[in-house]
PDB file of C-alpha atoms and ligand atoms in Angstrom:
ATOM      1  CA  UNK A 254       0.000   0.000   0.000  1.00 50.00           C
ATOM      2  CA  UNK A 255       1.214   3.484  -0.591  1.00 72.00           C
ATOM      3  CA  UNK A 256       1.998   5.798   2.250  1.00 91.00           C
ATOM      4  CA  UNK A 257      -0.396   8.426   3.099  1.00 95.00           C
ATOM      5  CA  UNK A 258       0.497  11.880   0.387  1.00 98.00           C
ATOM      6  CA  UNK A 259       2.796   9.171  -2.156  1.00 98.00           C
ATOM      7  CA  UNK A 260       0.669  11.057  -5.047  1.00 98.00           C
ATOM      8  CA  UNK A 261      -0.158  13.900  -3.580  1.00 98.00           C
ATOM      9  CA  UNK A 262       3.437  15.367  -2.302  1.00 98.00           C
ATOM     10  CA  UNK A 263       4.047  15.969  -6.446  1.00 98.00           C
ATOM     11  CA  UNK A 264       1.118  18.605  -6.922  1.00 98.00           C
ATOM     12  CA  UNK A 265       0.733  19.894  -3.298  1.00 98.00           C
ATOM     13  CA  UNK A 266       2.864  23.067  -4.240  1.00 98.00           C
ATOM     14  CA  UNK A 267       2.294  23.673  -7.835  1.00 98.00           C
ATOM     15  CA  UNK A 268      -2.206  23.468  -7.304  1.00 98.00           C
ATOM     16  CA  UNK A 269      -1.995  24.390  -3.389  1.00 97.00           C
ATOM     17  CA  UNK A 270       0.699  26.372  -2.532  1.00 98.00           C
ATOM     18  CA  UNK A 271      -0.670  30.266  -3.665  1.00 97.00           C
ATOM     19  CA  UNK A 272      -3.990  29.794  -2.456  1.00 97.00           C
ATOM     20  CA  UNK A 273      -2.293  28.333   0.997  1.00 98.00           C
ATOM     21  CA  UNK A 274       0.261  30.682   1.502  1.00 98.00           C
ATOM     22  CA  UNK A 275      -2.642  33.468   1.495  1.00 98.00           C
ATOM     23  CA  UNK A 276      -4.220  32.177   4.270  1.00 98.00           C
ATOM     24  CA  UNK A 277      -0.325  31.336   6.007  1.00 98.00           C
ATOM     25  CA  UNK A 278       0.368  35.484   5.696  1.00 98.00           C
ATOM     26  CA  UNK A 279      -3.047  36.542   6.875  1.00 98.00           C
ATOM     27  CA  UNK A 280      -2.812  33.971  10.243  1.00 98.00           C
ATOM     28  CA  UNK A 281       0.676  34.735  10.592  1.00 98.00           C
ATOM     29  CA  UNK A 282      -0.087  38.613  10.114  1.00 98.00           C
ATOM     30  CA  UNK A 283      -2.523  38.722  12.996  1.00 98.00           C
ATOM     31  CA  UNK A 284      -1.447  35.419  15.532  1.00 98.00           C
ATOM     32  CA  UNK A 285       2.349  35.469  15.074  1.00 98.00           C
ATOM     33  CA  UNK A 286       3.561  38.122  17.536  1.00 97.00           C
ATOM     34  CA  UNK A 287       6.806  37.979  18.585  1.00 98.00           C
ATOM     35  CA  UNK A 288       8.200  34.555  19.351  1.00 98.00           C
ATOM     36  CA  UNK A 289      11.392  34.032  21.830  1.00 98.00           C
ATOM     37  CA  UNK A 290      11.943  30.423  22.290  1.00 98.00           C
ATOM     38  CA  UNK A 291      11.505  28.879  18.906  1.00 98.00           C
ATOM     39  CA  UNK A 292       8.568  28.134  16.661  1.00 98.00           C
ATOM     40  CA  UNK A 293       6.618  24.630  15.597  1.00 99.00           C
ATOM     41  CA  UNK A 294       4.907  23.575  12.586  1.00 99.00           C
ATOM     42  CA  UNK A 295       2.955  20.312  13.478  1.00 99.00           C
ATOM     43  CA  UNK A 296       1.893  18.714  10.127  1.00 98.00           C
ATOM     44  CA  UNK A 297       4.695  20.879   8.218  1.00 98.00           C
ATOM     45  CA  UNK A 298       3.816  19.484   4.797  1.00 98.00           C
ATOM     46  CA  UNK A 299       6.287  20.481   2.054  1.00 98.00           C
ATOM     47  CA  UNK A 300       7.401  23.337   4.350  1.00 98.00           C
ATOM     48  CA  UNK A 301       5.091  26.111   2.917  1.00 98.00           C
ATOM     49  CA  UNK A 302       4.684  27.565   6.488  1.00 98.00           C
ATOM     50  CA  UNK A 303       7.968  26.660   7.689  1.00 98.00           C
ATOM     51  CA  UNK A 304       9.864  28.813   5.433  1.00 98.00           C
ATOM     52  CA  UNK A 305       7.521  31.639   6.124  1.00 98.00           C
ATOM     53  CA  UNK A 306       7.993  31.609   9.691  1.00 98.00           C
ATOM     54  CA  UNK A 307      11.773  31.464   9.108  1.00 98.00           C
ATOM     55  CA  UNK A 308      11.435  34.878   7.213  1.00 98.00           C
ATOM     56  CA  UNK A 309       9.945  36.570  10.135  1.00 98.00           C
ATOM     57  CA  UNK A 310      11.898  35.025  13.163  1.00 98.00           C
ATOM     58  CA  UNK A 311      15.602  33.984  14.139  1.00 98.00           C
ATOM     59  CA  UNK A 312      14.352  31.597  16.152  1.00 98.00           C
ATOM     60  CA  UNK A 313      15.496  27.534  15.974  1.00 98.00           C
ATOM     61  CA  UNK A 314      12.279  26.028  14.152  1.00 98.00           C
ATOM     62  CA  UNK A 315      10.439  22.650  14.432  1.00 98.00           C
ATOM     63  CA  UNK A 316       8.880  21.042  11.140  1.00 98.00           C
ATOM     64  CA  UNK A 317       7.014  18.342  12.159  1.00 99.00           C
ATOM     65  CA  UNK A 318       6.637  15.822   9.084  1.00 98.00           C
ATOM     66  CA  UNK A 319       6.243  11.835   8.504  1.00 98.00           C
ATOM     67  CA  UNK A 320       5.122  11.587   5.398  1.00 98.00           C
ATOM     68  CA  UNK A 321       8.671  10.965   3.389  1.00 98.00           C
ATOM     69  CA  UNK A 322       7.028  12.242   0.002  1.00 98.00           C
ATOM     70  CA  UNK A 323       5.724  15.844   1.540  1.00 98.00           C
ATOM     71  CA  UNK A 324       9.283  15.611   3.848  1.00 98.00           C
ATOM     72  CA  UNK A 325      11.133  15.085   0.583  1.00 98.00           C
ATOM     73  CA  UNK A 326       9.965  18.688  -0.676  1.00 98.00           C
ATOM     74  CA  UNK A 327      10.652  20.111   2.693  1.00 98.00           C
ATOM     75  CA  UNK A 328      13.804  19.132   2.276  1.00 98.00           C
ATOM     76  CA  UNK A 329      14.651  19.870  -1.255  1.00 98.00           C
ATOM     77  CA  UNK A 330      13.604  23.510  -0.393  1.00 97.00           C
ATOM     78  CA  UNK A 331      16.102  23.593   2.380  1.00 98.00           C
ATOM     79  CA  UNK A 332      18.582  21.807   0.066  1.00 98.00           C
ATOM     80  CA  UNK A 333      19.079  25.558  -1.170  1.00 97.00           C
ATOM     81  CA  UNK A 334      18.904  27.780   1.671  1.00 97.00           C
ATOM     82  CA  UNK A 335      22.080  27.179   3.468  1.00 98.00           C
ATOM     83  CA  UNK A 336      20.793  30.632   5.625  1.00 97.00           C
ATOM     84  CA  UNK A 337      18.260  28.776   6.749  1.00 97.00           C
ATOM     85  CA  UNK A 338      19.178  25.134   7.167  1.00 98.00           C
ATOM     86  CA  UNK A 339      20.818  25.443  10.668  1.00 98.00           C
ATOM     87  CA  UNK A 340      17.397  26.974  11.944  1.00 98.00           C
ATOM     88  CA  UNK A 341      15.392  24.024  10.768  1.00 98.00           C
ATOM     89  CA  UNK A 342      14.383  20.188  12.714  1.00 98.00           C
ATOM     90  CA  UNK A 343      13.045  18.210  10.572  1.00 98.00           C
ATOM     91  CA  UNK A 344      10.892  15.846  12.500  1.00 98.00           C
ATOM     92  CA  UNK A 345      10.180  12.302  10.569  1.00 98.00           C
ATOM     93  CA  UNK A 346       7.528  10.837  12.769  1.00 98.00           C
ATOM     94  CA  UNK A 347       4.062  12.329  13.905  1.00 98.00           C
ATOM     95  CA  UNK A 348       4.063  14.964  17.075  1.00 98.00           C
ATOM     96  CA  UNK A 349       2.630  12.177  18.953  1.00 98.00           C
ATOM     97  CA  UNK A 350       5.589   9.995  18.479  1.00 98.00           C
ATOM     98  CA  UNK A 351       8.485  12.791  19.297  1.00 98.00           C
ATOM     99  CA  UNK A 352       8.304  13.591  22.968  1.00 98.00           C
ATOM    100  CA  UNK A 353       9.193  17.348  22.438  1.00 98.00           C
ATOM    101  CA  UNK A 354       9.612  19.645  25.977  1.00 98.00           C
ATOM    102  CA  UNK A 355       9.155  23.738  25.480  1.00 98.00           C
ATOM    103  CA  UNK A 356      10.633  24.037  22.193  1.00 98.00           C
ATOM    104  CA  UNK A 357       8.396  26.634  20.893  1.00 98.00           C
ATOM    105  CA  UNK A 358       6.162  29.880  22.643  1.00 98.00           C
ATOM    106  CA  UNK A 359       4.193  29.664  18.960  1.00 98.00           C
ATOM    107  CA  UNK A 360       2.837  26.455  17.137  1.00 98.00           C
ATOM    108  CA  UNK A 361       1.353  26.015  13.987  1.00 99.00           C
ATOM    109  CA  UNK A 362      -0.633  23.163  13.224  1.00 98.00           C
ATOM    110  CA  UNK A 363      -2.801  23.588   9.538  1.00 98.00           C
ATOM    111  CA  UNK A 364      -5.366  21.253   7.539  1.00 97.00           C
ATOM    112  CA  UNK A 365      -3.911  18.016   9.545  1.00 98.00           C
ATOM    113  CA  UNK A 366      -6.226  17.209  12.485  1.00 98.00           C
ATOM    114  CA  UNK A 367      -8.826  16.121  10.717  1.00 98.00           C
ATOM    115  CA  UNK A 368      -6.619  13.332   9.384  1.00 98.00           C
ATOM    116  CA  UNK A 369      -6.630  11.839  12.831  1.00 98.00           C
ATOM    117  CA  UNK A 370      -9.165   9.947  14.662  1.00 98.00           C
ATOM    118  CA  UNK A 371      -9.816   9.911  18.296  1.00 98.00           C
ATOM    119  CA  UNK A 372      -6.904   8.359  20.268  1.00 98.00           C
ATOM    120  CA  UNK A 373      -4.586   9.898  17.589  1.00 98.00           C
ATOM    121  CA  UNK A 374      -5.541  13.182  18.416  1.00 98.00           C
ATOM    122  CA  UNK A 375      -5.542  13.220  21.779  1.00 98.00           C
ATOM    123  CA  UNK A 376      -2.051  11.689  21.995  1.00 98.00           C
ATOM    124  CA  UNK A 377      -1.205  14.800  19.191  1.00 98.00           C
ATOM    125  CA  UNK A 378      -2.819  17.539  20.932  1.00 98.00           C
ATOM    126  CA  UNK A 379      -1.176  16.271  24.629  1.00 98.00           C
ATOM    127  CA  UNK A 380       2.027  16.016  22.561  1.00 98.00           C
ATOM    128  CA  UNK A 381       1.781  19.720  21.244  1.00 98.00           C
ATOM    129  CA  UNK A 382       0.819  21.167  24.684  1.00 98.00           C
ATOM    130  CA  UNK A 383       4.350  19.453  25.926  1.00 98.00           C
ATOM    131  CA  UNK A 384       6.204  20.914  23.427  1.00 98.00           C
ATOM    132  CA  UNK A 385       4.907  24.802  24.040  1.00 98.00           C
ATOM    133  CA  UNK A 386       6.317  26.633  27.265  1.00 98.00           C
ATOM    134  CA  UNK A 387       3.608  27.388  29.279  1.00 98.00           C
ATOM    135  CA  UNK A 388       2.021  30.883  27.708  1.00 97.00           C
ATOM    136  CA  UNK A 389       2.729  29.304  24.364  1.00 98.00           C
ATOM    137  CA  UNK A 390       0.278  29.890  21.805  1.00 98.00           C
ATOM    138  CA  UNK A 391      -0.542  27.534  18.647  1.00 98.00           C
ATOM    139  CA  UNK A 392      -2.896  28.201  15.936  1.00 99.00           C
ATOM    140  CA  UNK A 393      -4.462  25.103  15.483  1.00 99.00           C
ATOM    141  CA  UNK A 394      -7.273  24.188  12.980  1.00 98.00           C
ATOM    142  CA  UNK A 395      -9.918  22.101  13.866  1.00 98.00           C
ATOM    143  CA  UNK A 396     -11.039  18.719  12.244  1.00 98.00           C
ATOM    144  CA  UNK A 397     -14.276  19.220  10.061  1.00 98.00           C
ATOM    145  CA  UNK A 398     -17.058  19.444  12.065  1.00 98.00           C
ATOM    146  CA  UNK A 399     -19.671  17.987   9.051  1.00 97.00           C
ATOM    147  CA  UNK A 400     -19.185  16.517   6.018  1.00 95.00           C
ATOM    148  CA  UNK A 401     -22.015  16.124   2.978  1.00 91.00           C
ATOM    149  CA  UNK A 402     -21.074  15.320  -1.077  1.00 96.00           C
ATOM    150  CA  UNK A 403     -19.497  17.686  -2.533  1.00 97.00           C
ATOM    151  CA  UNK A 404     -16.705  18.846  -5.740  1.00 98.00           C
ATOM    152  CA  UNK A 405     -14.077  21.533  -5.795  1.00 97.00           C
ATOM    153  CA  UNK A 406     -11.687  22.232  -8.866  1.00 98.00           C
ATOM    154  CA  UNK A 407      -8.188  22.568  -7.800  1.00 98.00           C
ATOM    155  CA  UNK A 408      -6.384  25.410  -9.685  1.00 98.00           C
ATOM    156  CA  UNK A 409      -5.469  25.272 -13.585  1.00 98.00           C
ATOM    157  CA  UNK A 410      -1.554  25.845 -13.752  1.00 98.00           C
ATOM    158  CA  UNK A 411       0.696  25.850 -17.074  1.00 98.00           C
ATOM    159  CA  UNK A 412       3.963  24.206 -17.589  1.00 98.00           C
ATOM    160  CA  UNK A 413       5.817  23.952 -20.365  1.00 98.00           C
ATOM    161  CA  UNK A 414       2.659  24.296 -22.610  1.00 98.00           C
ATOM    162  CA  UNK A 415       1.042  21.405 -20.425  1.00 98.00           C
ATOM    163  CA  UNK A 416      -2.080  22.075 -17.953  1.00 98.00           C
ATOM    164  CA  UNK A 417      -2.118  20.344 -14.431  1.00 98.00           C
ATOM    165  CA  UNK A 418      -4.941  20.670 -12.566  1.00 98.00           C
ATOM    166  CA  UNK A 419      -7.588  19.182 -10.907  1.00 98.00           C
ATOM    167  CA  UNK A 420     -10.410  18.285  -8.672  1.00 98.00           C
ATOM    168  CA  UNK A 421     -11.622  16.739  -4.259  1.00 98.00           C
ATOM    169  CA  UNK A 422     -14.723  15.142  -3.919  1.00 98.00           C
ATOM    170  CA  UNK A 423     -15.769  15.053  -0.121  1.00 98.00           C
ATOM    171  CA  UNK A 424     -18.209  12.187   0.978  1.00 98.00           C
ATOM    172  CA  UNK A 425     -19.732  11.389   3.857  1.00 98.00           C
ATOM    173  CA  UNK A 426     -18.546   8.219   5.577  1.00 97.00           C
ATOM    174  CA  UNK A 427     -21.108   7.332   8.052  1.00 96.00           C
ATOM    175  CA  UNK A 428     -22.370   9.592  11.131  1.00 94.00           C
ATOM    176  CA  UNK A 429     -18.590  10.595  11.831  1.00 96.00           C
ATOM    177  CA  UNK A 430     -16.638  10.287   8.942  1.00 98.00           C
ATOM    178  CA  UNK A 431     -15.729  12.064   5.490  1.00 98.00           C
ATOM    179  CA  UNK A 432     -13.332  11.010   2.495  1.00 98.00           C
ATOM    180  CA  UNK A 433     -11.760  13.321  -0.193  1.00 98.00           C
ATOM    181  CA  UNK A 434     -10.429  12.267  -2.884  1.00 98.00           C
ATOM    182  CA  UNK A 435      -8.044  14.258  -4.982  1.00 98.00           C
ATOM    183  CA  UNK A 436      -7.781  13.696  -8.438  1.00 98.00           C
ATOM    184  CA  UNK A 437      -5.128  15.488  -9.992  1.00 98.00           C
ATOM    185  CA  UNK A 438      -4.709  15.621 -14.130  1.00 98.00           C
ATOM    186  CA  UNK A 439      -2.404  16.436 -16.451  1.00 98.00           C
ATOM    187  CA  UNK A 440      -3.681  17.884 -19.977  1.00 98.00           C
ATOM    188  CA  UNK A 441      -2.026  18.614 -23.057  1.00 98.00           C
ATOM    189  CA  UNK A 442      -3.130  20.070 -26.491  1.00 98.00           C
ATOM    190  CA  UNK A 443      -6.942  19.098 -24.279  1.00 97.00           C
ATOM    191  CA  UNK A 444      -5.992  15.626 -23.842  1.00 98.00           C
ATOM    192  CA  UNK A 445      -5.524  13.914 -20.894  1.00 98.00           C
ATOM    193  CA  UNK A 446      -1.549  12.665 -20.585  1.00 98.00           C
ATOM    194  CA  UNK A 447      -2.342  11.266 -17.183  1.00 98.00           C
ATOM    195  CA  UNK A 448      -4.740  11.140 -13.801  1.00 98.00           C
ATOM    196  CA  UNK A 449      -3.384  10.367 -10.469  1.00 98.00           C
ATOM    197  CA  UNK A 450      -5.663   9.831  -7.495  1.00 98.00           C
ATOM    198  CA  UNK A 451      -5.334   9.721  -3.390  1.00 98.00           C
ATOM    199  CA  UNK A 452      -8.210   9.358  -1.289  1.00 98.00           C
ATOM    200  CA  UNK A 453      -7.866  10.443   2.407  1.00 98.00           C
ATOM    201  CA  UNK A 454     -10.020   9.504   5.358  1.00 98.00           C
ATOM    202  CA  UNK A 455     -11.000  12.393   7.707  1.00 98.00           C
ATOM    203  CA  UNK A 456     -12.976  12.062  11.243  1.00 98.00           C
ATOM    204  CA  UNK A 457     -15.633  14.862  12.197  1.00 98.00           C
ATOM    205  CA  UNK A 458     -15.511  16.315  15.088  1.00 98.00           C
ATOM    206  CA  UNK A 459     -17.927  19.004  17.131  1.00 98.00           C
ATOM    207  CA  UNK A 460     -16.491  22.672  17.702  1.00 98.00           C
ATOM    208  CA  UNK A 461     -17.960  21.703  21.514  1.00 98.00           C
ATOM    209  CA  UNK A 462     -16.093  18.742  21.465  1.00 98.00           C
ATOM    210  CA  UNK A 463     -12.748  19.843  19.866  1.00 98.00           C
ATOM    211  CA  UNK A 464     -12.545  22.571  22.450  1.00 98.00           C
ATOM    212  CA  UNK A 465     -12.928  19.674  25.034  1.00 98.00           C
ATOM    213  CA  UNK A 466     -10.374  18.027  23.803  1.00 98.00           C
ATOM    214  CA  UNK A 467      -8.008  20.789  23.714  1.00 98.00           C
ATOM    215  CA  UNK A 468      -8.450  21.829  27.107  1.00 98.00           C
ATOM    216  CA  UNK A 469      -8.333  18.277  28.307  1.00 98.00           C
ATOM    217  CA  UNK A 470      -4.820  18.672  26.596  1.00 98.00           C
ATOM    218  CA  UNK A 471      -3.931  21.741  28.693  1.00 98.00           C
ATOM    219  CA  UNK A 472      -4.748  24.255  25.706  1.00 98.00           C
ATOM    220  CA  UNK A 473      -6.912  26.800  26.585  1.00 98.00           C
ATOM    221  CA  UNK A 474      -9.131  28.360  23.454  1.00 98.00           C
ATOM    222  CA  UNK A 475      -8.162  32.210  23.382  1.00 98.00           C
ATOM    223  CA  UNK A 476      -8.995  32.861  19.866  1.00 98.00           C
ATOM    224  CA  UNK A 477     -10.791  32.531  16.413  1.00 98.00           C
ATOM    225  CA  UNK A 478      -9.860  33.254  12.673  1.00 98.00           C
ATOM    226  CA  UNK A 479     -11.015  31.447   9.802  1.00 98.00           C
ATOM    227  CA  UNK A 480     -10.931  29.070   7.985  1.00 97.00           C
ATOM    228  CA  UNK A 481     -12.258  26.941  11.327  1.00 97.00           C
ATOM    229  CA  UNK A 482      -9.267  28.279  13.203  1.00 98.00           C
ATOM    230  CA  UNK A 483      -9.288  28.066  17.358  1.00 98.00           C
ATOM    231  CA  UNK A 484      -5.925  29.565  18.746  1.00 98.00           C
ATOM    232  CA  UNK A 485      -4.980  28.633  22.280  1.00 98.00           C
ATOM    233  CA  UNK A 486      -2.714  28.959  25.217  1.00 98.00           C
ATOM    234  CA  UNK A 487      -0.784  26.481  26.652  1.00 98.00           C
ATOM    235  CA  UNK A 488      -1.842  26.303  30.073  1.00 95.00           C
ATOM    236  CA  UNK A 489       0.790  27.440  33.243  1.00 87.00           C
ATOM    237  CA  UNK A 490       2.723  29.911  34.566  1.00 66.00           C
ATOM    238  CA  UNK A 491       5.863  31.634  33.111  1.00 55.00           C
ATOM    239  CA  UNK A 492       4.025  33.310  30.573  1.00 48.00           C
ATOM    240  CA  UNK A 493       6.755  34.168  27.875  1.00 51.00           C
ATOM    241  CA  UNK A 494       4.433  36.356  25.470  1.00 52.00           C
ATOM    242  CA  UNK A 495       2.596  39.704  25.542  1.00 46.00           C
ATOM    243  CA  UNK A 496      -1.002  39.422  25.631  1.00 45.00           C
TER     244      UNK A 496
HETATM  245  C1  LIG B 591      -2.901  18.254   4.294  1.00 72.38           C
HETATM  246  S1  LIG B 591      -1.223  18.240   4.779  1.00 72.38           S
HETATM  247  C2  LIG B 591      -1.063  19.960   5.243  1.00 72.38           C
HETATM  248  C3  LIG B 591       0.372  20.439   5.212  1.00 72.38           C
HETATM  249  C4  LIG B 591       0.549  21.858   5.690  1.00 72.38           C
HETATM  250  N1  LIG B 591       0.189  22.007   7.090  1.00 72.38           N
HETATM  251  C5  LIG B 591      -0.240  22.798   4.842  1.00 72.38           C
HETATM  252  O1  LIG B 591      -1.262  23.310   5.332  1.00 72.38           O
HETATM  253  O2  LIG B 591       0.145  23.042   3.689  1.00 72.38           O
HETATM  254  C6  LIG B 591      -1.260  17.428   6.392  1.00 72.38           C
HETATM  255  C7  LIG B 591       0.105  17.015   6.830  1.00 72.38           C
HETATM  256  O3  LIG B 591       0.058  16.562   8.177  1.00 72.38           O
HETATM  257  C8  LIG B 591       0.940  15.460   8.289  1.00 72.38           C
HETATM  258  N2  LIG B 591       0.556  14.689   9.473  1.00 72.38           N
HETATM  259  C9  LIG B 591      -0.358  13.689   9.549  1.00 72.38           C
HETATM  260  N3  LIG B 591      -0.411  13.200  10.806  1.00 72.38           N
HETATM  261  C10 LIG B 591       0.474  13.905  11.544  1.00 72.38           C
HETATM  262  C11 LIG B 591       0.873  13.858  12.904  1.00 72.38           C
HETATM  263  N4  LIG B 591       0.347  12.971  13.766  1.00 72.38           N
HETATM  264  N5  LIG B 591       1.821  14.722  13.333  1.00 72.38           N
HETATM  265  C12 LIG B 591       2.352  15.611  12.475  1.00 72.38           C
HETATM  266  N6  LIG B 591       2.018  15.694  11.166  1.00 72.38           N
HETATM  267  C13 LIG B 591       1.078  14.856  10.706  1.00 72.38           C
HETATM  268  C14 LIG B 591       0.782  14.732   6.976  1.00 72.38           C
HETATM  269  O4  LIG B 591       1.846  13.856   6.708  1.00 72.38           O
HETATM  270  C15 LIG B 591       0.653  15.882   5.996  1.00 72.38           C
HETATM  271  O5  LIG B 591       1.863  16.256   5.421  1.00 72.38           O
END
């Protein structure tokens, strides 16, 4: 079986990464602040976020990745930023696996819990309390809280006189689940050269309950911002950061 993102590391960037890194700048705009202990990105993907934060702090930085395919563009992107490079863990396992101890007074953790079911996230969301100092704050986004049948087109990008592009279908899976599937194409002169597809399982989960869960964690919700952002506090004394 393929690992989880085997197809999808190839087109993340070129039919994700504008629309993503729009809603990276606007969080990071307002929720950001001014770090002074380091910075983690839980879920860290091909780095999009990573890199971005490394722009706006000095700070040593945590990417949080195990998916070798979306690692494998993290770390061809640091492959060529040698200014960078000393700044940047890569972590090859998931948060709940790493055991990470106030690393960071800021997390970031974008479009991954809803990947994980129950005992998965409660282990991840313990796991990213531990690594904030108290005070810390994460932006966190929450798991889908509903799911019904749906399309979206991915974006329509040219290369080299080819068209890649593409399409996720959301269904419903039961009373608690959802799967997308991504199907990503390549076009040229209007005909299809080839389709890949990836399907990914997702687990729904109340706003009530989510906040539950992150409290039961030791993250207090402090915050909102779209889309289906909760930002919290890690819970303690020692605050490190301005209100
Ligand atoms: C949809 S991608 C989003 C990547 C990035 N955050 C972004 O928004 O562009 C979700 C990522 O979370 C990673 N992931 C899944 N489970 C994880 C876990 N337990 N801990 C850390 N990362 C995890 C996946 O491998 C995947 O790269």
């Amino acid at each position: 079986m393929n690992q989880p993102y085997a197809v999808t590391a190839e087109f993340y960037d070129l039919l994700q990464a504008e629309d993503q890194l729009a809603v990276v700048d606007r969080l990071a705009d307002r929720w950001f602040g001014t770090p002074r202990v380091g910075v983690l990105d839980v879920g860290a993907g091909t780095g999009l976020a990573t890199f971005r934060f490394a722009q706006r702090c000095d700070l040593p930085l945590h990417a949080v990745e195990p998916s070798a395919s979306m690692r494998s563009v993290l770390l061809s992107r640091l492959a060529t930023r040698p200014d960078i490079r000393p700044r940047v863990r890569v972590h090859a396992a998931g948060i709940q696996e790493l055991g990470l101890r106030a690393v960071a007074d800021f997390g970031w953790c974008l479009n991954t819990m809803g990947g994980l079911d129950a005992g998965a996230r409660r282990r991840a969301l313990a796991a990213l309390a531990e690594a904030l100092v108290p005070g810390g704050v994460a932006v966190v986004q929450r798991p889908p809280a509903t799911a019904c049948d749906g399309r979206r087109g991915l974006p329509s990008v040219e290369l080299g006189g080819d068209v890649y592009t593409g399409d996720v279908t959301s269904a419903p899976v039961g009373s608690a689940g959802v799967r997308w599937c991504f199907r990503y194409r390549v076009v040229r002169d209007g005909e299809l050269v080839r389709q890949e597809t990836e399907t990914f399982d997702g687990h729904l989960v109340s706003e009530e309950r989510f906040d539950a869960e992150l409290r039961a964690a030791g993250l207090t919700p402090t915050g909102a911002d779209s889309p289906d952002v909760v930002v919290v506090r890690r819970v303690g004394v020692g605050t490190l950061r301005p209100e």
